[in-house]
PDB file of C-alpha atoms in Angstrom:
ATOM      1  CA  MET J1489       0.968   5.260  -4.704  1.00 65.00           C
ATOM      2  CA  ALA J1490       0.264   1.565  -4.055  1.00 64.00           C
ATOM      3  CA  SER J1491      -1.720   1.285  -7.276  1.00 66.00           C
ATOM      4  CA  ALA J1492       1.172   2.839  -9.192  1.00 66.00           C
ATOM      5  CA  LEU J1493       3.446   0.254  -7.579  1.00 68.00           C
ATOM      6  CA  LYS J1494       1.076  -2.491  -8.809  1.00 66.00           C
ATOM      7  CA  ILE J1495       1.583  -1.206 -12.344  1.00 70.00           C
ATOM      8  CA  ALA J1496       5.372  -1.234 -11.845  1.00 70.00           C
ATOM      9  CA  VAL J1497       5.357  -4.765 -10.368  1.00 69.00           C
ATOM     10  CA  ASN J1498       3.229  -6.023 -13.265  1.00 69.00           C
ATOM     11  CA  TRP J1499       5.507  -4.267 -15.788  1.00 73.00           C
ATOM     12  CA  HIS J1500       8.530  -5.943 -14.202  1.00 73.00           C
ATOM     13  CA  ARG J1501       6.859  -9.350 -14.609  1.00 77.00           C
ATOM     14  CA  THR J1502       5.349  -8.921 -18.072  1.00 80.00           C
ATOM     15  CA  ARG J1503       7.155  -5.908 -19.612  1.00 80.00           C
ATOM     16  CA  ARG J1504       3.701  -4.408 -20.350  1.00 78.00           C
ATOM     17  CA  PHE J1505       1.963  -1.434 -18.760  1.00 72.00           C
ATOM     18  CA  ASP J1506      -1.483  -2.406 -17.545  1.00 69.00           C
ATOM     19  CA  PHE J1507      -3.393   0.565 -16.163  1.00 64.00           C
ATOM     20  CA  HIS J1508      -6.342  -1.516 -14.957  1.00 61.00           C
ATOM     21  CA  TYR J1509      -4.338  -1.932 -11.738  1.00 60.00           C
ATOM     22  CA  LEU J1510      -5.322   1.638 -10.824  1.00 60.00           C
ATOM     23  CA  THR J1511      -8.848   0.388 -10.077  1.00 59.00           C
ATOM     24  CA  SER J1512      -8.487  -3.375  -9.632  1.00 62.00           C
ATOM     25  CA  LEU J1513      -8.831  -5.390  -6.441  1.00 62.00           C
ATOM     26  CA  GLY J1514      -6.037  -7.600  -5.146  1.00 62.00           C
ATOM     27  CA  GLY J1515      -2.398  -7.653  -6.182  1.00 64.00           C
ATOM     28  CA  MET J1516       0.905  -6.479  -4.762  1.00 65.00           C
ATOM     29  CA  PRO J1517       0.935  -4.235  -2.754  1.00 76.00           C
ATOM     30  CA  SER J1518      -2.456  -3.863  -1.120  1.00 82.00           C
ATOM     31  CA  ALA J1519      -3.734  -0.342  -1.770  1.00 80.00           C
ATOM     32  CA  HIS J1520      -6.274  -0.674   1.060  1.00 82.00           C
ATOM     33  CA  SER J1521      -3.503  -1.552   3.509  1.00 88.00           C
ATOM     34  CA  ALA J1522      -1.366   1.314   2.222  1.00 88.00           C
ATOM     35  CA  MET J1523      -4.193   3.806   2.669  1.00 87.00           C
ATOM     36  CA  VAL J1524      -5.219   2.779   6.181  1.00 93.00           C
ATOM     37  CA  SER J1525      -1.652   2.458   7.447  1.00 93.00           C
ATOM     38  CA  ALA J1526      -0.824   5.889   6.003  1.00 91.00           C
ATOM     39  CA  LEU J1527      -3.877   7.261   7.802  1.00 93.00           C
ATOM     40  CA  ALA J1528      -2.890   5.724  11.139  1.00 95.00           C
ATOM     41  CA  THR J1529       0.750   6.789  10.768  1.00 94.00           C
ATOM     42  CA  SER J1530      -0.223  10.360   9.849  1.00 92.00           C
ATOM     43  CA  VAL J1531      -2.604  10.614  12.785  1.00 95.00           C
ATOM     44  CA  GLY J1532       0.043   9.188  15.107  1.00 95.00           C
ATOM     45  CA  LEU J1533       2.658  11.662  13.893  1.00 93.00           C
ATOM     46  CA  ARG J1534       0.301  14.659  14.111  1.00 92.00           C
ATOM     47  CA  GLU J1535      -1.763  13.841  17.200  1.00 95.00           C
ATOM     48  CA  GLY J1536       0.628  11.566  19.077  1.00 96.00           C
ATOM     49  CA  PHE J1537       0.876   7.784  19.203  1.00 96.00           C
ATOM     50  CA  GLY J1538      -0.770   7.794  22.602  1.00 95.00           C
ATOM     51  CA  SER J1539      -3.846   9.741  21.467  1.00 96.00           C
ATOM     52  CA  THR J1540      -7.317   8.275  21.343  1.00 96.00           C
ATOM     53  CA  ILE J1541      -7.728   9.103  17.657  1.00 96.00           C
ATOM     54  CA  PHE J1542      -4.523   7.202  16.818  1.00 96.00           C
ATOM     55  CA  VAL J1543      -5.798   4.120  18.659  1.00 96.00           C
ATOM     56  CA  VAL J1544      -9.075   4.379  16.720  1.00 96.00           C
ATOM     57  CA  THR J1545      -7.305   4.671  13.359  1.00 96.00           C
ATOM     58  CA  LEU J1546      -4.937   1.831  14.316  1.00 95.00           C
ATOM     59  CA  ALA J1547      -7.894  -0.426  15.171  1.00 96.00           C
ATOM     60  CA  PHE J1548      -9.619   0.567  11.931  1.00 94.00           C
ATOM     61  CA  SER J1549      -6.418  -0.243  10.000  1.00 94.00           C
ATOM     62  CA  MET J1550      -6.090  -3.644  11.616  1.00 93.00           C
ATOM     63  CA  VAL J1551      -9.692  -4.561  10.768  1.00 93.00           C
ATOM     64  CA  ILE J1552      -9.251  -3.514   7.120  1.00 89.00           C
ATOM     65  CA  MET J1553      -5.935  -5.408   6.738  1.00 87.00           C
ATOM     66  CA  PHE J1554      -7.305  -8.520   8.480  1.00 87.00           C
ATOM     67  CA  ASP J1555     -10.359  -8.455   6.219  1.00 84.00           C
ATOM     68  CA  ALA J1556      -8.211  -8.085   3.083  1.00 81.00           C
ATOM     69  CA  SER J1557      -6.054 -11.070   3.980  1.00 78.00           C
ATOM     70  CA  THR J1558      -8.767 -13.408   5.272  1.00 80.00           C
ATOM     71  CA  VAL J1559     -12.394 -12.760   4.336  1.00 76.00           C
ATOM     72  CA  ARG J1560     -11.814 -11.167   0.928  1.00 71.00           C
ATOM     73  CA  ARG J1561      -9.020 -13.636   0.140  1.00 73.00           C
ATOM     74  CA  ALA J1562     -11.284 -16.579   0.970  1.00 75.00           C
ATOM     75  CA  ALA J1563     -14.045 -15.133  -1.198  1.00 75.00           C
ATOM     76  CA  GLY J1564     -11.570 -14.855  -4.094  1.00 73.00           C
ATOM     77  CA  LEU J1565     -10.465 -18.477  -3.674  1.00 75.00           C
ATOM     78  CA  GLN J1566     -14.096 -19.585  -3.589  1.00 78.00           C
ATOM     79  CA  ALA J1567     -14.775 -17.612  -6.769  1.00 76.00           C
ATOM     80  CA  THR J1568     -11.887 -19.445  -8.466  1.00 78.00           C
ATOM     81  CA  LEU J1569     -13.349 -22.806  -7.500  1.00 81.00           C
ATOM     82  CA  LEU J1570     -16.864 -21.786  -8.580  1.00 79.00           C
ATOM     83  CA  ASN J1571     -15.519 -20.593 -11.938  1.00 76.00           C
ATOM     84  CA  GLN J1572     -13.916 -24.012 -12.460  1.00 80.00           C
ATOM     85  CA  VAL J1573     -17.259 -25.682 -11.698  1.00 80.00           C
ATOM     86  CA  VAL J1574     -19.007 -23.333 -14.143  1.00 76.00           C
ATOM     87  CA  ASP J1575     -16.429 -24.207 -16.828  1.00 78.00           C
ATOM     88  CA  VAL J1576     -17.271 -27.894 -16.468  1.00 77.00           C
ATOM     89  CA  LEU J1577     -21.017 -27.234 -16.479  1.00 74.00           C
ATOM     90  CA  VAL J1578     -20.775 -24.962 -19.524  1.00 71.00           C
ATOM     91  CA  LYS J1579     -18.933 -27.654 -21.498  1.00 74.00           C
ATOM     92  CA  GLN J1580     -21.407 -30.352 -20.512  1.00 77.00           C
ATOM     93  CA  HIS J1581     -24.707 -28.428 -20.606  1.00 72.00           C
ATOM     94  CA  HIS J1582     -24.044 -25.356 -22.789  1.00 68.00           C
ATOM     95  CA  LEU J1583     -24.887 -22.821 -20.084  1.00 67.00           C
ATOM     96  CA  PRO J1584     -24.048 -19.076 -20.064  1.00 66.00           C
ATOM     97  CA  THR J1585     -20.395 -18.390 -19.254  1.00 67.00           C
ATOM     98  CA  GLU J1586     -20.588 -15.506 -16.776  1.00 70.00           C
ATOM     99  CA  LYS J1587     -17.609 -15.613 -14.408  1.00 65.00           C
ATOM    100  CA  LEU J1588     -17.087 -14.329 -10.872  1.00 56.00           C
ATOM    101  CA  ARG J1589     -14.309 -11.915 -10.020  1.00 61.00           C
ATOM    102  CA  GLU J1590     -11.524 -14.028  -8.560  1.00 57.00           C
ATOM    103  CA  ILE J1591      -9.018 -11.501  -7.262  1.00 62.00           C
ATOM    104  CA  LEU J1592     -10.752  -9.932  -4.284  1.00 63.00           C
ATOM    105  CA  GLY J1593      -8.314 -10.185  -1.408  1.00 68.00           C
ATOM    106  CA  HIS J1594      -4.641 -10.219  -0.637  1.00 77.00           C
ATOM    107  CA  THR J1595      -1.985 -12.538   0.680  1.00 80.00           C
ATOM    108  CA  ARG J1596      -0.409 -11.537   3.982  1.00 83.00           C
ATOM    109  CA  VAL J1597       2.727 -10.498   2.068  1.00 86.00           C
ATOM    110  CA  GLU J1598       0.670  -8.154  -0.129  1.00 85.00           C
ATOM    111  CA  VAL J1599      -1.018  -6.663   2.949  1.00 86.00           C
ATOM    112  CA  PHE J1600       2.338  -6.237   4.716  1.00 86.00           C
ATOM    113  CA  ALA J1601       3.870  -4.609   1.613  1.00 87.00           C
ATOM    114  CA  GLY J1602       0.892  -2.258   1.389  1.00 88.00           C
ATOM    115  CA  MET J1603       1.317  -1.375   5.054  1.00 88.00           C
ATOM    116  CA  LEU J1604       4.991  -0.563   4.483  1.00 91.00           C
ATOM    117  CA  VAL J1605       4.123   1.611   1.472  1.00 88.00           C
ATOM    118  CA  GLY J1606       1.512   3.488   3.519  1.00 90.00           C
ATOM    119  CA  VAL J1607       3.840   4.111   6.434  1.00 91.00           C
ATOM    120  CA  ALA J1608       6.670   5.205   4.121  1.00 90.00           C
ATOM    121  CA  VAL J1609       4.473   7.602   2.134  1.00 89.00           C
ATOM    122  CA  SER J1610       2.978   9.046   5.315  1.00 91.00           C
ATOM    123  CA  LEU J1611       6.416   9.551   6.854  1.00 90.00           C
ATOM    124  CA  ALA J1612       7.728  11.174   3.663  1.00 89.00           C
ATOM    125  CA  ILE J1613       4.785  13.557   3.385  1.00 88.00           C
ATOM    126  CA  THR J1614       4.890  14.436   7.076  1.00 85.00           C
ATOM    127  CA  LEU J1615       8.635  15.117   6.998  1.00 85.00           C
ATOM    128  CA  LEU J1616       8.412  17.179   3.820  1.00 86.00           C
ATOM    129  CA  MET J1617       5.387  19.230   4.878  1.00 82.00           C
ATOM    130  CA  PRO J1618       5.657  21.025   8.207  1.00 68.00           C
TER     131      PRO J1618
END
């Protein structure tokens, strides 16, 4: 669902459908955050929000979302800077032009939006399926 929303957000911005968002990293909303928050919400609704398994899935979700907004985001920003350095070196020394992937992580807003999508989808599925 989050990846489909990425396509919709991109279409709203560019008026073009870009299906690479189904498998890409980064972008609004965070699919990783949506998945882990849907998992934790579903477990909480089924097993109880006081259950041990809910606490485990909640902790797992928090680690994934923290990683997406800090470690992976920092790696993406570093890749951007390294690609700029490579551009300068390529122009000056005629080196190969292989680039690093720059969009690896998420902003906190993207992570929060993904979390909201996950919770909403989990609630909708749980309410519709007894």
